[in-house]
PDB file of C-alpha atoms in Angstrom:
ATOM      1  CA  MET A   1       0.000   0.000   0.000  1.00  0.00           C
ATOM      2  CA  ARG A   2       1.406   3.372  -1.003  1.00  0.00           C
ATOM      3  CA  SER A   3       1.847   6.060   1.646  1.00  0.00           C
ATOM      4  CA  ASN A   4      -0.931   8.305   0.291  1.00  0.00           C
ATOM      5  CA  ASP A   5      -3.289   5.290   0.245  1.00  0.00           C
ATOM      6  CA  ALA A   6      -2.429   4.459   3.854  1.00  0.00           C
ATOM      7  CA  ARG A   7      -2.818   8.115   4.777  1.00  0.00           C
ATOM      8  CA  SER A   8      -6.329   8.341   3.313  1.00  0.00           C
ATOM      9  CA  LEU A   9      -7.262   5.097   5.085  1.00  0.00           C
ATOM     10  CA  LEU A  10      -5.938   6.519   8.350  1.00  0.00           C
ATOM     11  CA  HIS A  11      -7.741   9.846   7.838  1.00  0.00           C
ATOM     12  CA  ALA A  12     -11.034   7.970   7.493  1.00  0.00           C
ATOM     13  CA  ALA A  13     -10.515   5.309  10.184  1.00  0.00           C
ATOM     14  CA  VAL A  14      -9.428   7.574  13.047  1.00  0.00           C
ATOM     15  CA  PRO A  15     -12.502   9.874  13.058  1.00  0.00           C
ATOM     16  CA  THR A  16     -14.707   6.805  12.690  1.00  0.00           C
ATOM     17  CA  ALA A  17     -13.060   5.152  15.699  1.00  0.00           C
ATOM     18  CA  VAL A  18     -13.467   8.362  17.720  1.00  0.00           C
ATOM     19  CA  ALA A  19     -17.153   8.598  16.770  1.00  0.00           C
ATOM     20  CA  GLY A  20     -17.531   4.920  17.693  1.00  0.00           C
ATOM     21  CA  ALA A  21     -15.921   5.490  21.090  1.00  0.00           C
ATOM     22  CA  ILE A  22     -18.275   8.399  21.769  1.00  0.00           C
ATOM     23  CA  ALA A  23     -21.219   6.260  20.632  1.00  0.00           C
ATOM     24  CA  ALA A  24     -20.082   3.433  22.920  1.00  0.00           C
ATOM     25  CA  VAL A  25     -20.015   5.764  25.926  1.00  0.00           C
ATOM     26  CA  VAL A  26     -23.424   7.252  25.089  1.00  0.00           C
ATOM     27  CA  SER A  27     -24.900   3.804  24.385  1.00  0.00           C
ATOM     28  CA  GLY A  28     -23.417   2.486  27.610  1.00  0.00           C
ATOM     29  CA  VAL A  29     -25.058   5.281  29.601  1.00  0.00           C
ATOM     30  CA  VAL A  30     -28.416   4.985  27.812  1.00  0.00           C
ATOM     31  CA  ALA A  31     -28.720   1.220  27.238  1.00  0.00           C
ATOM     32  CA  GLY A  32     -26.183  -0.272  29.648  1.00  0.00           C
ATOM     33  CA  GLY A  33     -23.413  -2.727  28.868  1.00  0.00           C
ATOM     34  CA  LYS A  34     -25.207  -4.309  25.929  1.00  0.00           C
ATOM     35  CA  GLY A  35     -25.579  -0.874  24.347  1.00  0.00           C
ATOM     36  CA  ALA A  36     -21.837  -0.263  24.627  1.00  0.00           C
ATOM     37  CA  VAL A  37     -21.118  -3.682  23.124  1.00  0.00           C
ATOM     38  CA  GLY A  38     -23.505  -2.961  20.248  1.00  0.00           C
ATOM     39  CA  ALA A  39     -21.788   0.353  19.542  1.00  0.00           C
ATOM     40  CA  VAL A  40     -18.334  -1.236  19.587  1.00  0.00           C
ATOM     41  CA  VAL A  41     -19.446  -4.051  17.259  1.00  0.00           C
ATOM     42  CA  ALA A  42     -21.026  -1.529  14.865  1.00  0.00           C
ATOM     43  CA  THR A  43     -17.862   0.569  14.829  1.00  0.00           C
ATOM     44  CA  LEU A  44     -15.699  -2.451  14.088  1.00  0.00           C
ATOM     45  CA  VAL A  45     -18.054  -3.577  11.305  1.00  0.00           C
ATOM     46  CA  VAL A  46     -17.970  -0.149   9.657  1.00  0.00           C
ATOM     47  CA  ILE A  47     -14.183   0.166   9.887  1.00  0.00           C
ATOM     48  CA  LEU A  48     -13.763  -3.362   8.501  1.00  0.00           C
ATOM     49  CA  PHE A  49     -16.270  -3.046   5.628  1.00  0.00           C
ATOM     50  CA  MET A  50     -15.304   0.471   4.600  1.00  0.00           C
ATOM     51  CA  GLY A  51     -11.575  -0.126   5.076  1.00  0.00           C
ATOM     52  CA  LEU A  52     -11.597  -3.235   2.902  1.00  0.00           C
ATOM     53  CA  GLY A  53     -13.666  -1.382   0.323  1.00  0.00           C
ATOM     54  CA  LEU A  54     -11.190   1.487   0.222  1.00  0.00           C
ATOM     55  CA  VAL A  55      -8.247  -0.891  -0.209  1.00  0.00           C
ATOM     56  CA  VAL A  56     -10.041  -2.742  -3.026  1.00  0.00           C
ATOM     57  CA  LEU A  57     -10.946   0.534  -4.722  1.00  0.00           C
ATOM     58  CA  GLN A  58      -7.370   1.845  -4.525  1.00  0.00           C
ATOM     59  CA  ARG A  59      -5.978  -1.357  -6.022  1.00  0.00           C
ATOM     60  CA  THR A  60      -8.566  -1.225  -8.786  1.00  0.00           C
ATOM     61  CA  ALA A  61      -7.652   2.376  -9.543  1.00  0.00           C
ATOM     62  CA  ARG A  62      -4.019   1.410  -9.897  1.00  0.00           C
ATOM     63  CA  SER A  63      -4.467  -1.726 -11.997  1.00  0.00           C
ATOM     64  CA  LEU A  64      -7.684  -1.023 -13.945  1.00  0.00           C
ATOM     65  CA  PRO A  65      -8.187   2.753 -14.052  1.00  0.00           C
ATOM     66  CA  HIS A  66     -10.876   2.527 -16.732  1.00  0.00           C
ATOM     67  CA  LEU A  67     -13.097   0.582 -14.289  1.00  0.00           C
ATOM     68  CA  PHE A  68     -12.542   2.924 -11.348  1.00  0.00           C
ATOM     69  CA  GLN A  69     -15.843   4.822 -11.431  1.00  0.00           C
ATOM     70  CA  ALA A  70     -17.997   1.757 -12.070  1.00  0.00           C
ATOM     71  CA  MET A  71     -16.112  -0.183  -9.408  1.00  0.00           C
ATOM     72  CA  GLY A  72     -16.603   2.647  -6.914  1.00  0.00           C
ATOM     73  CA  LEU A  73     -20.361   2.750  -7.489  1.00  0.00           C
ATOM     74  CA  MET A  74     -20.657  -1.028  -7.299  1.00  0.00           C
ATOM     75  CA  LEU A  75     -18.494  -1.156  -4.181  1.00  0.00           C
ATOM     76  CA  TYR A  76     -20.532   1.435  -2.266  1.00  0.00           C
ATOM     77  CA  ALA A  77     -23.775  -0.275  -3.258  1.00  0.00           C
ATOM     78  CA  ALA A  78     -22.380  -3.620  -2.079  1.00  0.00           C
ATOM     79  CA  GLN A  79     -21.170  -2.096   1.203  1.00  0.00           C
ATOM     80  CA  ILE A  80     -24.578  -0.573   1.969  1.00  0.00           C
ATOM     81  CA  LEU A  81     -26.281  -3.852   1.064  1.00  0.00           C
ATOM     82  CA  LEU A  82     -23.912  -5.796   3.348  1.00  0.00           C
ATOM     83  CA  LEU A  83     -24.568  -3.368   6.187  1.00  0.00           C
ATOM     84  CA  PHE A  84     -28.345  -3.793   5.730  1.00  0.00           C
ATOM     85  CA  ILE A  85     -27.915  -7.578   5.726  1.00  0.00           C
ATOM     86  CA  PHE A  86     -25.797  -7.368   8.881  1.00  0.00           C
ATOM     87  CA  VAL A  87     -28.494  -5.288  10.602  1.00  0.00           C
ATOM     88  CA  ALA A  88     -31.231  -7.695   9.458  1.00  0.00           C
ATOM     89  CA  VAL A  89     -29.343 -10.761  10.693  1.00  0.00           C
ATOM     90  CA  PHE A  90     -28.659  -9.267  14.122  1.00  0.00           C
ATOM     91  CA  LYS A  91     -32.040  -7.520  14.475  1.00  0.00           C
ATOM     92  CA  ASN A  92     -33.285  -9.751  17.296  1.00  0.00           C
ATOM     93  CA  THR A  93     -29.987 -10.658  18.922  1.00  0.00           C
ATOM     94  CA  THR A  94     -29.443 -10.784  22.652  1.00  0.00           C
ATOM     95  CA  LEU A  95     -25.672 -10.341  22.352  1.00  0.00           C
ATOM     96  CA  PHE A  96     -25.988  -6.556  22.229  1.00  0.00           C
ATOM     97  CA  HIS A  97     -28.579  -3.788  22.088  1.00  0.00           C
ATOM     98  CA  PRO A  98     -29.884  -3.729  18.474  1.00  0.00           C
ATOM     99  CA  LYS A  99     -30.931  -0.054  18.453  1.00  0.00           C
ATOM    100  CA  ALA A 100     -27.573   1.112  19.796  1.00  0.00           C
ATOM    101  CA  PHE A 101     -25.935  -1.082  17.163  1.00  0.00           C
ATOM    102  CA  ALA A 102     -28.059   0.279  14.298  1.00  0.00           C
ATOM    103  CA  ILE A 103     -27.724   3.932  15.287  1.00  0.00           C
ATOM    104  CA  THR A 104     -23.965   3.607  15.746  1.00  0.00           C
ATOM    105  CA  LEU A 105     -23.713   1.802  12.400  1.00  0.00           C
ATOM    106  CA  VAL A 106     -25.422   4.680  10.592  1.00  0.00           C
ATOM    107  CA  VAL A 107     -23.493   7.400  12.447  1.00  0.00           C
ATOM    108  CA  THR A 108     -20.069   5.809  11.972  1.00  0.00           C
ATOM    109  CA  THR A 109     -20.812   5.109   8.293  1.00  0.00           C
ATOM    110  CA  LEU A 110     -21.649   8.783   7.768  1.00  0.00           C
ATOM    111  CA  VAL A 111     -18.514   9.821   9.676  1.00  0.00           C
ATOM    112  CA  TRP A 112     -16.404   7.476   7.516  1.00  0.00           C
ATOM    113  CA  ILE A 113     -17.859   8.870   4.276  1.00  0.00           C
ATOM    114  CA  GLY A 114     -17.398  12.461   5.458  1.00  0.00           C
ATOM    115  CA  ALA A 115     -13.832  11.856   6.632  1.00  0.00           C
ATOM    116  CA  GLN A 116     -12.947  10.015   3.424  1.00  0.00           C
ATOM    117  CA  THR A 117     -14.388  12.873   1.358  1.00  0.00           C
ATOM    118  CA  ARG A 118     -12.445  15.440   3.364  1.00  0.00           C
ATOM    119  CA  ALA A 119      -9.215  13.438   3.070  1.00  0.00           C
ATOM    120  CA  HIS A 120      -9.673  13.119  -0.692  1.00  0.00           C
ATOM    121  CA  MET A 121     -10.358  16.837  -1.089  1.00  0.00           C
ATOM    122  CA  LYS A 122      -7.256  17.788   0.913  1.00  0.00           C
ATOM    123  CA  ALA A 123      -4.983  15.259  -0.833  1.00  0.00           C
ATOM    124  CA  LYS A 124      -2.747  16.572  -3.548  1.00  0.00           C
ATOM    125  CA  ILE A 125      -3.372  13.877  -6.147  1.00  0.00           C
ATOM    126  CA  LEU A 126      -1.783  14.241  -9.569  1.00  0.00           C
ATOM    127  CA  TYR A 127      -4.255  13.944 -12.400  1.00  0.00           C
ATOM    128  CA  VAL A 128      -1.501  13.206 -14.899  1.00  0.00           C
ATOM    129  CA  GLU A 129       1.509  11.078 -14.078  1.00  0.00           C
ATOM    130  CA  PRO A 130       4.714  13.060 -14.599  1.00  0.00           C
ATOM    131  CA  ASP A 131       6.973  11.909 -17.441  1.00  0.00           C
ATOM    132  CA  SER A 132       9.955   9.809 -16.551  1.00  0.00           C
ATOM    133  CA  ASP A 133      13.479  10.976 -17.414  1.00  0.00           C
ATOM    134  CA  ALA A 134      13.767   8.390 -20.184  1.00  0.00           C
ATOM    135  CA  ASP A 135      10.862   9.961 -22.089  1.00  0.00           C
ATOM    136  CA  LYS A 136      12.345  13.465 -22.222  1.00  0.00           C
ATOM    137  CA  PRO A 137      14.066  14.710 -25.399  1.00  0.00           C
ATOM    138  CA  GLY A 138      17.850  14.460 -25.374  1.00  0.00           C
ATOM    139  CA  ASN A 139      17.968  11.316 -23.228  1.00  0.00           C
ATOM    140  CA  SER A 140      19.106   7.965 -24.548  1.00  0.00           C
ATOM    141  CA  GLY A 141      15.633   6.472 -24.101  1.00  0.00           C
ATOM    142  CA  SER A 142      13.823   9.091 -26.191  1.00  0.00           C
ATOM    143  CA  LYS A 143      12.351   8.478 -29.606  1.00  0.00           C
ATOM    144  CA  PRO A 144      13.465  10.673 -32.541  1.00  0.00           C
TER     145      PRO A 144
END
């Protein structure tokens, strides 16, 4: 993973973890221990799903740039669908408080998307790759 890829992953994961910690404290106060567990599980699910999606999207951008936009749309749709499935499967669980889980899932997903958007807007990403030295006129690798 390149340093700018790791940096954008870090800039999205840290605010999400902070929001999840705040949600765990609030859920713990409101719904007790099961609420805190639900918030922690939701935070981990969001960081895992969104983090893996970001890594897959960055690798796709590097290897298949012509599929980047379509892959991004498909990936976000798949992530939202997986999150809905996860909520549906654990809707009636007794392992944690389902409402604290669902609310934290939505909040941390929105925080992730906002932080990822902010990180992308602040990143200085080149739109055109600079030429290598071999391609410049006057070098041994240049074409006449």
